[in-house]
Tab-separated table of C-alpha atoms in Angstrom:
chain	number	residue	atom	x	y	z
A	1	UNK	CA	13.407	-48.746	6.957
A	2	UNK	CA	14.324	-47.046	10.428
A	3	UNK	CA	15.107	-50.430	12.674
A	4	UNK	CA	16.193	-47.690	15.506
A	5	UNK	CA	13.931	-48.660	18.684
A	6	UNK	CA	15.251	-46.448	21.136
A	7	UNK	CA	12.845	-44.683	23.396
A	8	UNK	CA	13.933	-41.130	24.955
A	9	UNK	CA	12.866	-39.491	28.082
A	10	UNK	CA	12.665	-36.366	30.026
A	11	UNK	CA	16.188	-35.048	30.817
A	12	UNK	CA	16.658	-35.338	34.422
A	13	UNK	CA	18.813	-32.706	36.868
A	14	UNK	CA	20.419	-36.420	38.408
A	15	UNK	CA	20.872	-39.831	36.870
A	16	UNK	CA	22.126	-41.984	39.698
A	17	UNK	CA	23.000	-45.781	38.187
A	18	UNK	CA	23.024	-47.876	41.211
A	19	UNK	CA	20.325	-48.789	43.623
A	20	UNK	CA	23.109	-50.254	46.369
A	21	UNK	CA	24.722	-48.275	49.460
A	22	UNK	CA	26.190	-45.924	47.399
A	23	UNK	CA	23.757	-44.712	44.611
A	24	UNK	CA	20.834	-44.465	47.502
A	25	UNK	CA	23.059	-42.706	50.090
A	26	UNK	CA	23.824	-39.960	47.377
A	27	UNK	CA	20.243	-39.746	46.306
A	28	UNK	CA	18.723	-39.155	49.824
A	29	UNK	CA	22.004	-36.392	50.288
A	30	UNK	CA	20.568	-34.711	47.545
A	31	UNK	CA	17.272	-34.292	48.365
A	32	UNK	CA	17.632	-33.067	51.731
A	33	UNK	CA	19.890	-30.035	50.435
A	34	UNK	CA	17.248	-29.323	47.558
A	35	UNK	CA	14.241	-31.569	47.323
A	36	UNK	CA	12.603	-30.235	44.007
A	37	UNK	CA	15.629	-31.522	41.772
A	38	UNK	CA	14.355	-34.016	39.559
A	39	UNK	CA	16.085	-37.202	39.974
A	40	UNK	CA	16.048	-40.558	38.134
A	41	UNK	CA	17.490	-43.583	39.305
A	42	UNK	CA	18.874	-46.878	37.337
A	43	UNK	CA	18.715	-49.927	39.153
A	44	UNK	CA	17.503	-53.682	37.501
A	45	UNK	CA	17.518	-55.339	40.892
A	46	UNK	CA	13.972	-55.532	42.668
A	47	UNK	CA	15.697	-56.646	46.121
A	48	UNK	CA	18.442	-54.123	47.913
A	49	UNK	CA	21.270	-56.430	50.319
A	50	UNK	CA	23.079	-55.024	53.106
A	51	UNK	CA	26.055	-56.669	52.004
A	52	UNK	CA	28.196	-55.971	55.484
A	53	UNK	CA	25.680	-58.333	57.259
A	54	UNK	CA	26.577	-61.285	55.202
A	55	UNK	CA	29.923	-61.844	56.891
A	56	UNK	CA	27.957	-62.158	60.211
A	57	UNK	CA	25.274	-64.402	58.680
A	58	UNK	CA	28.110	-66.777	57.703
A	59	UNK	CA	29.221	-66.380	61.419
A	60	UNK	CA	25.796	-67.321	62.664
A	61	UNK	CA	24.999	-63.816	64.085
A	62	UNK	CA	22.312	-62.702	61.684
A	63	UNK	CA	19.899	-64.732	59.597
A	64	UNK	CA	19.935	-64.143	55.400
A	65	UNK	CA	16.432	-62.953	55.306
A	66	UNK	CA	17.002	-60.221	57.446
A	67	UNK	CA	20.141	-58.606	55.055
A	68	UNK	CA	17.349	-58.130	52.643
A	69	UNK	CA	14.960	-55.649	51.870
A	70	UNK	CA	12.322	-54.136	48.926
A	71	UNK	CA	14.361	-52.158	46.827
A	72	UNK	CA	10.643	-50.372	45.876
A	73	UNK	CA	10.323	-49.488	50.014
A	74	UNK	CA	13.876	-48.109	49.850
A	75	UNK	CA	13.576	-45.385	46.925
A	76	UNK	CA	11.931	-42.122	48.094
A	77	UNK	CA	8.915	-41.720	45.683
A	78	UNK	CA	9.762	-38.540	43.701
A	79	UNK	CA	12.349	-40.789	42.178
A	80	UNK	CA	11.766	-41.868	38.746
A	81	UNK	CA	12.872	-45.838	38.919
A	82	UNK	CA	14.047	-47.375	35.933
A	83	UNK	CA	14.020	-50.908	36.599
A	84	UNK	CA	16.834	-52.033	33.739
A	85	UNK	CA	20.032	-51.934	33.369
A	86	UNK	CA	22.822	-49.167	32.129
A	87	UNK	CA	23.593	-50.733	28.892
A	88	UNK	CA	25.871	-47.729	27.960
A	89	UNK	CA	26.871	-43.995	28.644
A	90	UNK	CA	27.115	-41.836	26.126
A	91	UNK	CA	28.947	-38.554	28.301
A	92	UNK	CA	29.503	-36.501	25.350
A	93	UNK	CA	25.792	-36.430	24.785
A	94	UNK	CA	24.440	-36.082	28.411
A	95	UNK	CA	22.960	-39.814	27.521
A	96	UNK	CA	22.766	-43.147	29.230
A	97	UNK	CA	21.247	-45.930	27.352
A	98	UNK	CA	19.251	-48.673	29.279
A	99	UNK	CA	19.346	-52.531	28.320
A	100	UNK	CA	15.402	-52.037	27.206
A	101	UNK	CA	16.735	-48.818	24.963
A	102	UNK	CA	15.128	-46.301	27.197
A	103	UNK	CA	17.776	-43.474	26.743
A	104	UNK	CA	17.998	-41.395	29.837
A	105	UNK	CA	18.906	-36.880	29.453
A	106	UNK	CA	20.494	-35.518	32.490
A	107	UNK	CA	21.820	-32.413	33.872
A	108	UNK	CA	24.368	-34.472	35.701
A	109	UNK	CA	25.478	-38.162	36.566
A	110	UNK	CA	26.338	-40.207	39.311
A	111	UNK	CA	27.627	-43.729	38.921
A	112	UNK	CA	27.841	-45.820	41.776
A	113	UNK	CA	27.393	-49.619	39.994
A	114	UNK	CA	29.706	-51.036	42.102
A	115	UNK	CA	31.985	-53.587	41.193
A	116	UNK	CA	31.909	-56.974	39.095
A	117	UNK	CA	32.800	-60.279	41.101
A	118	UNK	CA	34.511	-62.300	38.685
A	119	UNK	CA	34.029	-65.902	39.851
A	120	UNK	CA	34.838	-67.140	36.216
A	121	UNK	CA	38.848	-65.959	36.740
A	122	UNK	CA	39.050	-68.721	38.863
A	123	UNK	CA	38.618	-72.567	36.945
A	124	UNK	CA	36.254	-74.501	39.024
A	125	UNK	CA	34.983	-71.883	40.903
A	126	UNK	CA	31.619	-71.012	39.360
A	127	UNK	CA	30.245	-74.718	39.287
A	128	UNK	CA	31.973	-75.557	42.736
A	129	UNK	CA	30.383	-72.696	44.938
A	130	UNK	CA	27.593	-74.603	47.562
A	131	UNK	CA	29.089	-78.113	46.770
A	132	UNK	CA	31.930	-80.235	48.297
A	133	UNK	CA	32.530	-77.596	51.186
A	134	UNK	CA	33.343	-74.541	48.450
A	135	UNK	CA	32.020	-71.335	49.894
A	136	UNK	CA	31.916	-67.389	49.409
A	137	UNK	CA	30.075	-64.994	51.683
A	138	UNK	CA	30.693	-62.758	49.123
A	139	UNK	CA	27.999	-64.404	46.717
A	140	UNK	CA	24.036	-63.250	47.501
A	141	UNK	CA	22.682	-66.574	49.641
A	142	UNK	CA	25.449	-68.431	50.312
A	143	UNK	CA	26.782	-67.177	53.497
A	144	UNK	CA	23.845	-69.264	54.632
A	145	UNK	CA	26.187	-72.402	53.709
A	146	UNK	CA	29.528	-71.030	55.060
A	147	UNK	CA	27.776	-71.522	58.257
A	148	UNK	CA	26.275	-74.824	58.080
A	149	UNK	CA	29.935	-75.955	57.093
A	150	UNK	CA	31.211	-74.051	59.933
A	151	UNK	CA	28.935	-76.287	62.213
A	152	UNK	CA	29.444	-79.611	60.441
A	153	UNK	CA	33.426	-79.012	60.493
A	154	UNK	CA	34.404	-81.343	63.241
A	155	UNK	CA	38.044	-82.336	61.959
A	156	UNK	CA	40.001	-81.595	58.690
A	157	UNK	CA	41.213	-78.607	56.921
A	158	UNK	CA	39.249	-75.852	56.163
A	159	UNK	CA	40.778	-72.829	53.589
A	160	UNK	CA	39.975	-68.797	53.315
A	161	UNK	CA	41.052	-67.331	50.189
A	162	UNK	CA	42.238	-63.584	49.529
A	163	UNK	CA	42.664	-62.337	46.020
A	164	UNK	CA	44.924	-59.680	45.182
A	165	UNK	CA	43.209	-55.959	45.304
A	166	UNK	CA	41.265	-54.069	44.433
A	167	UNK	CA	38.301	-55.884	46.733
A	168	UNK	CA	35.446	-54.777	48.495
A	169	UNK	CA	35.874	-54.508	52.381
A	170	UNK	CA	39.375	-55.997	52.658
A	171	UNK	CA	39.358	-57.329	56.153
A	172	UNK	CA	35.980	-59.510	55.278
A	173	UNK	CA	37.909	-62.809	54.207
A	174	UNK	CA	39.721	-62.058	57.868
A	175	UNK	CA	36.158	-61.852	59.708
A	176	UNK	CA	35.133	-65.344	57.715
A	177	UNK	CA	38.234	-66.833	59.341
A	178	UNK	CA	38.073	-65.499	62.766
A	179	UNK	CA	34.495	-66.130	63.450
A	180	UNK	CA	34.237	-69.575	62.278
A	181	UNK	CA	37.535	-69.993	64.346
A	182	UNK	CA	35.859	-68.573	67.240
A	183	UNK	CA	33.617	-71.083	66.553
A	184	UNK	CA	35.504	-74.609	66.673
A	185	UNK	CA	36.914	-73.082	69.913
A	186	UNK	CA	34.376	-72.262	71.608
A	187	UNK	CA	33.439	-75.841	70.366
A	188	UNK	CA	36.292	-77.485	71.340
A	189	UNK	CA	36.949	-78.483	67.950
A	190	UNK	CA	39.954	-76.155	66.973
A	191	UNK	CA	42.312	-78.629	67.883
A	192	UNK	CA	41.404	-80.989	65.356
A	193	UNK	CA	41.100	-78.523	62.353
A	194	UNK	CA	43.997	-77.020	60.119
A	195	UNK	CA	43.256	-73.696	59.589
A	196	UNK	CA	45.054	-72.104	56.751
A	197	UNK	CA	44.906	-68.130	55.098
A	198	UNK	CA	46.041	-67.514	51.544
A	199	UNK	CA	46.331	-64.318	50.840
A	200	UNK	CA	47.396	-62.634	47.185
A	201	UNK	CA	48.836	-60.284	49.607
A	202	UNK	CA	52.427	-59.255	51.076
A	203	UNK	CA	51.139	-58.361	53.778
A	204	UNK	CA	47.938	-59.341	56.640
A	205	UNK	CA	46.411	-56.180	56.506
A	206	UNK	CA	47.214	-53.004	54.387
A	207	UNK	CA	47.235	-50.481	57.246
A	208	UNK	CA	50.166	-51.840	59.638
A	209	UNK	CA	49.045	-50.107	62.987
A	210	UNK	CA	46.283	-52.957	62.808
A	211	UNK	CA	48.713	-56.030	62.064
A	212	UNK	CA	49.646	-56.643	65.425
A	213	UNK	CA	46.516	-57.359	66.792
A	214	UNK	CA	45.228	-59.515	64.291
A	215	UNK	CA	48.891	-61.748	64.164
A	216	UNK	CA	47.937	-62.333	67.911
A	217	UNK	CA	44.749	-63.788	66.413
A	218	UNK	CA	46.732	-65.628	63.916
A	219	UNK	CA	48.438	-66.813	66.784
A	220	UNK	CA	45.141	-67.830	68.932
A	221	UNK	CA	43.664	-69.809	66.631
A	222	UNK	CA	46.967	-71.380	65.260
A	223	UNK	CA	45.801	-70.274	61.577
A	224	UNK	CA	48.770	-70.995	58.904
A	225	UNK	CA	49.428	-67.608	57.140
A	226	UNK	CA	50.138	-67.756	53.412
A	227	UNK	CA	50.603	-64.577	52.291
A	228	UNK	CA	51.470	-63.835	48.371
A	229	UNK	CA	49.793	-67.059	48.235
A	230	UNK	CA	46.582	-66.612	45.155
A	231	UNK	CA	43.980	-69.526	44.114
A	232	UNK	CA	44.449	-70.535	40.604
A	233	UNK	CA	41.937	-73.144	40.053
A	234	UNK	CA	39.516	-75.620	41.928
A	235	UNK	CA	38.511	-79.434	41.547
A	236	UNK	CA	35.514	-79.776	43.491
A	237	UNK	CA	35.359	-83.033	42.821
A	238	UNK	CA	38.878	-84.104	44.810
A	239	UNK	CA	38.767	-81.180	46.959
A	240	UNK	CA	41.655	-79.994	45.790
A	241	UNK	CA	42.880	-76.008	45.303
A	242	UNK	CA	45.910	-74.902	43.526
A	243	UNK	CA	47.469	-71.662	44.391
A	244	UNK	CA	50.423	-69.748	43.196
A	245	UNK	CA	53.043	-68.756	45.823
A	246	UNK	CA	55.445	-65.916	44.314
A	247	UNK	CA	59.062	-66.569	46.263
A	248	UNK	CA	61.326	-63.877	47.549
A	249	UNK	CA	63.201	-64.111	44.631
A	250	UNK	CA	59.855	-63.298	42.691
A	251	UNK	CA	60.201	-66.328	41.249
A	252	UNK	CA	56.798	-68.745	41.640
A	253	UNK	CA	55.628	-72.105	42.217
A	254	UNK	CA	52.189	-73.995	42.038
A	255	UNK	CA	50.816	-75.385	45.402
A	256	UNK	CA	48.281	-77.535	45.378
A	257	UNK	CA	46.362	-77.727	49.102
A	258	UNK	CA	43.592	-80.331	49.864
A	259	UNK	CA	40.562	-79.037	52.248
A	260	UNK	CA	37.400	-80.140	53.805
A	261	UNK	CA	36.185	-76.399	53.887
A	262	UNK	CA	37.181	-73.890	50.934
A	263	UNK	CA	36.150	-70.096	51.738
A	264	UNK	CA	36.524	-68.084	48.587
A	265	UNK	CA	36.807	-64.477	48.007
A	266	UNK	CA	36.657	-63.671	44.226
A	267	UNK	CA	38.764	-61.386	41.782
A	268	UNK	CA	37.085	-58.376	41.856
A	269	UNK	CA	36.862	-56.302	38.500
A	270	UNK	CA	35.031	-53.170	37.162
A	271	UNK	CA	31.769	-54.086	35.722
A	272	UNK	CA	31.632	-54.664	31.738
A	273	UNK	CA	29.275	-51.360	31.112
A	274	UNK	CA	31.953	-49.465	33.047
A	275	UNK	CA	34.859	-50.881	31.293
A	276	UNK	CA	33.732	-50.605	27.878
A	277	UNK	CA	32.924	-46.625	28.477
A	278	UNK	CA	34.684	-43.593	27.921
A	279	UNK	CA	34.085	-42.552	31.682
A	280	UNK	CA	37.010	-45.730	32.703
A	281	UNK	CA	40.831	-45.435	32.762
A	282	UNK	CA	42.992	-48.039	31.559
A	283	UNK	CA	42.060	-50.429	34.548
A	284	UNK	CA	38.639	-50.456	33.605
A	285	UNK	CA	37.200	-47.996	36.922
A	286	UNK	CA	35.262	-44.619	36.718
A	287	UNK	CA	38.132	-42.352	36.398
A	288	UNK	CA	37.551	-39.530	39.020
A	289	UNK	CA	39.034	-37.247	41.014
A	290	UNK	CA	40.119	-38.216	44.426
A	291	UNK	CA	38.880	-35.478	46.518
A	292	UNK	CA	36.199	-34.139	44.253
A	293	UNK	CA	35.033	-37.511	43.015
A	294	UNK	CA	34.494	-35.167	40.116
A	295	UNK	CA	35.257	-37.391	36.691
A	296	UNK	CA	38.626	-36.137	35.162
A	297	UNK	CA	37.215	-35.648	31.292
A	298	UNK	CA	33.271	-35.363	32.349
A	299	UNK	CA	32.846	-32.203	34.361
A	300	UNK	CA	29.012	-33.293	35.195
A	301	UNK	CA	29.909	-36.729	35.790
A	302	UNK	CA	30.990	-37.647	39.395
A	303	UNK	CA	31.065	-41.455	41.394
A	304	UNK	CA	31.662	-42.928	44.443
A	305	UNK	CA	31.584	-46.324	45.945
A	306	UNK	CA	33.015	-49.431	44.658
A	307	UNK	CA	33.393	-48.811	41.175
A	308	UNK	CA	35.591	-45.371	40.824
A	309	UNK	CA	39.285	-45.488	40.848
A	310	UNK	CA	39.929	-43.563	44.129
A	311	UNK	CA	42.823	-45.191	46.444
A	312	UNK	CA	40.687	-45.626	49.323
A	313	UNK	CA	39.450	-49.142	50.771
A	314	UNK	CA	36.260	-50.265	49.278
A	315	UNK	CA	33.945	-50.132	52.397
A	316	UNK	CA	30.141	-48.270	53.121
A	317	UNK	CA	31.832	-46.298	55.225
A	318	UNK	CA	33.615	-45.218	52.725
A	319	UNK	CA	30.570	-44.748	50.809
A	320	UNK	CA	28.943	-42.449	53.892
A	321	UNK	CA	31.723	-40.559	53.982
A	322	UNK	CA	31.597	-39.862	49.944
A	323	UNK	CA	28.068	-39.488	49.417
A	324	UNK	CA	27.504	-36.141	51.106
A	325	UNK	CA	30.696	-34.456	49.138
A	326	UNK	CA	29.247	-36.074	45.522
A	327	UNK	CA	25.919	-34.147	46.617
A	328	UNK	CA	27.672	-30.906	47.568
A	329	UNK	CA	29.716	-30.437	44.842
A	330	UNK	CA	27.285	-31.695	42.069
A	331	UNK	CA	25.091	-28.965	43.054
A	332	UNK	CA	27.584	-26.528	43.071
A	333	UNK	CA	28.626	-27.504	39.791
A	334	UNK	CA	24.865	-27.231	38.501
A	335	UNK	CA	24.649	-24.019	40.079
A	336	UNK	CA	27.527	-22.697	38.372
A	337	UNK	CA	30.004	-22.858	41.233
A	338	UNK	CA	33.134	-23.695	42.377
A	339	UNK	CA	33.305	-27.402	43.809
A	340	UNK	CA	34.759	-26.827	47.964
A	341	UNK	CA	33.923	-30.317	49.166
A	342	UNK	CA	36.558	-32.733	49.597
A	343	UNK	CA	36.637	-36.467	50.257
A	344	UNK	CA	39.457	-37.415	52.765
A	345	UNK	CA	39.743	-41.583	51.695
A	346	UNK	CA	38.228	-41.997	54.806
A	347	UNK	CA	37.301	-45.787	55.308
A	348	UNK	CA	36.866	-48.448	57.966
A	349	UNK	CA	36.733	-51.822	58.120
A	350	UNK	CA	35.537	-53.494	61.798
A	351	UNK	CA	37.653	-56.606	61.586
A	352	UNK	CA	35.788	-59.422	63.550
A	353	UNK	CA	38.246	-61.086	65.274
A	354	UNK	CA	35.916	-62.851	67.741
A	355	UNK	CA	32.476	-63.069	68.466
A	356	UNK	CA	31.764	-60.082	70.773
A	357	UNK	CA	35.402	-58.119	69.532
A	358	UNK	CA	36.222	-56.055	66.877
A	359	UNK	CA	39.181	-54.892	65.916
A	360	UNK	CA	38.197	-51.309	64.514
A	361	UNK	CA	40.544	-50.089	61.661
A	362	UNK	CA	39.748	-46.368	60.907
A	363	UNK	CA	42.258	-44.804	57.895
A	364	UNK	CA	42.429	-42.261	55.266
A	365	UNK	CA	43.935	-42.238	52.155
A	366	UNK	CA	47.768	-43.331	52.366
A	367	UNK	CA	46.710	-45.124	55.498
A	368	UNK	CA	46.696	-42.970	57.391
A	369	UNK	CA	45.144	-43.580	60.663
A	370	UNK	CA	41.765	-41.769	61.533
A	371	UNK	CA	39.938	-42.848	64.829
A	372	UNK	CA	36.433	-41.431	65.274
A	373	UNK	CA	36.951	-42.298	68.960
A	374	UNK	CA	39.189	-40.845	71.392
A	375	UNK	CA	41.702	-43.656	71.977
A	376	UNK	CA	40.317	-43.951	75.849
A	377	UNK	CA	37.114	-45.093	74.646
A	378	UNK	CA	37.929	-47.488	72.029
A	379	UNK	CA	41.701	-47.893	71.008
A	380	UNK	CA	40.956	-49.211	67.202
A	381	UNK	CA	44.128	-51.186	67.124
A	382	UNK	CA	43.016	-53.655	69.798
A	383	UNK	CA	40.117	-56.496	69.656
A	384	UNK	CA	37.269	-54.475	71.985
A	385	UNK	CA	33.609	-55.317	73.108
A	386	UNK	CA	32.827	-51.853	72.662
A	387	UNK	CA	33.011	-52.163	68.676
A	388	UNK	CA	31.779	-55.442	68.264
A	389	UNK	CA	28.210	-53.949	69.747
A	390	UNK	CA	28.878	-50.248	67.560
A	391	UNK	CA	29.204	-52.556	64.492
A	392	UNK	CA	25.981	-55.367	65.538
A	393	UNK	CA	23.827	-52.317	66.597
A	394	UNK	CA	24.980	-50.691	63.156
A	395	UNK	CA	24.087	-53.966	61.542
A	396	UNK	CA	20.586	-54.368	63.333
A	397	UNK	CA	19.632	-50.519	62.302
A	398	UNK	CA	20.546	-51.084	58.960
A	399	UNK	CA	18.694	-54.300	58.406
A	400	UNK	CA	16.062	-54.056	61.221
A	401	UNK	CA	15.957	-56.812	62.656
A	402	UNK	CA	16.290	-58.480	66.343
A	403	UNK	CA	17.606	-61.664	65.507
């Protein structure tokens, strides 16, 4: 007896799998360079976030509602939606299977799932997030509860947590810090609270033209740095967090911290579908081409975003930056030419170092800095007004809202 259920489809010109910054950035590039290719998109998720507002929701900029929109009012309407998710690619055949066994044709593919937050690497995470002061603006709702803590904190010790890289928008455990620091000062309350910043890393920040500025902040807000310091485990129920400090020596020891405020920010891995595919390399991310963001076995595969293997920071504007060169060159490969566009590793992270300053970092690949702005207008490497109202205005376009 056949038991095989799957259900085939038209072939498509464009699969895009990924209904976030990334996969509708590239879809909209495409169609204004040639609107009568057939495109499908793969996306299970009825609601789209704008993820960079949820860092100033936890600051008590922006409201949770408003980082939220239809993901239906979002896709243009010549877009075949497929509502499920990518249960597994199939390159060699030009096939993508879907968790309901639809099995998707195309001409070409563009992944952009982003990335897996892997709350379960960490013991006592998972159950402890919204309870006993454990917090993540990096989890959908909760930044919500970062800043009621942020308010109740009167006295204590409150935590923010960096895990070791690859993460999405790097400087965003930073902005946590520094606006609820902001905060207590402006409150008066500073004194009274021990600030402390773990960090996986060896360093504050990867690009070091920007470490000066924020070590003044460091130095504001009398914040305990803790670098190559990474959360091991959490007891909600004592407050407790261990972490594992690697020595000079490399050697390492356990530390365990108490805290009244606990602001996580997760491993960060490729997601399973990826991982388990022939498009991933050995650390489990779309394996592409760094300037192409061509795949390096695939020829009609390409991806962008948080979930390809490209040394670049994993930021949107990153992702604006990549979209237009994925839609470029997939259409010159389609059409049978040579692929000319070329993605720098442009990225930029506004680090919020105060309410009403931003610190903007603007780099390429290698670090390399890259200001958009001529340095009399806005000199990225020091806290500015300027920024802080390029990033809210960016913010307010992006999720509409006055607030």
């Amino acid at each position: 007896m056949n038991t095989d259920t799957t259900v085939a489809s038209p072939i498509y010109d464009v699969v895009v799998v990924g209904g976030g910054a990334a996969g509708l950035a590239t879809i909209a590039s495409l169609q204004k360079r040639q609107p009568d290719l057939s495109i499908a998109l793969v996306e299970p998720a009825s609601q789209h976030y704008y993820q960079p507002g949820w860092t100033l929701v936890g600051g008590g900029v922006f409201k949770q509602a408003s980082t939220a929109k239809a993901m239906a009012d979002l896709i243009p309407k010549n877009v075949s939606w497929f509502q499920h998710a990518a249960a597994g690619f199939s390159p060699q055949q030009n096939t993508l299977l879907l968790a309901d066994n639809t099995q998707l044709g195309y001409r070409s593919l563009v992944v952009a799932t982003g990335l897996k937050l892997d709350w379960q690497a960490i013991p006592g995470l998972q159950d402890a997030l919204g309870t006993q002061g454990v917090t993540s603006n990096y989890q959908p709702g909760m930044a919500p509860y970062t800043w009621q803590l942020v308010q109740q904190l009167g006295r204590g010790t409150a935590i923010f947590t960096q895990p070791a890289m690859p993460i999405k928008c790097a400087g965003a455990p930073q902005k946590a810090m520094y606006l609820s620091c902001d905060h207590w000062l402006r409150q008066q309350q500073l004194s009274n609270i021990n600030v402390e910043f773990c960090s996986a890393g060896a360093a504050l920040f990867g690009v070091a033209d920007y470490v000066p500025a924020l070590q003044q902040y460091i130095a504001k807000y009398q914040i305990k740095l803790n670098l190559q310091t990474n959360l091991q485990a959490i007891d909600a129920a004592s407050k407790t967090a261990t972490f594992k400090h690697t020595l000079a020596d490399g050697s390492t020891e356990l530390q365990q911290k108490r805290f009244d405020m606990l602001h996580v920010t997760p491993p960060q891995v490729a997601p399973d579908v990826i991982r388990q595919s022939p498009l991933a390399d050995s650390a489990g991310w779309v394996d592409v081409y760094p300037d192409t963001l061509q795949h390096k076995t695939f020829a009609n595969v390409f991806a962008l975003g948080d979930c390809s293997n490209t040394p670049n920071a994993k930021t949107a504007a990153a992702v604006r930056k990549q979209a237009p060169v994925v839609a470029e060159n997939l259409l010159s490969l389609l059409a049978c030419q040579k692929l000319r566009a070329v993605y720098d590793g442009y990225g930029s992270c506004p680090l919020t170092v105060e309410r009403g300053k931003i610190v903007l970092a603007e780099f390429l690949y290698g670090g390399k800095v890259e200001p958009t702005f001529p340095k009399w207008l806005v000199d990225g490497t020091k806290p500015a007004r300027l920024s802080w109202l390029l990033k809210e205005n960016s913010c307010r376009r992006c999720i509409g809202t006055r607030c």
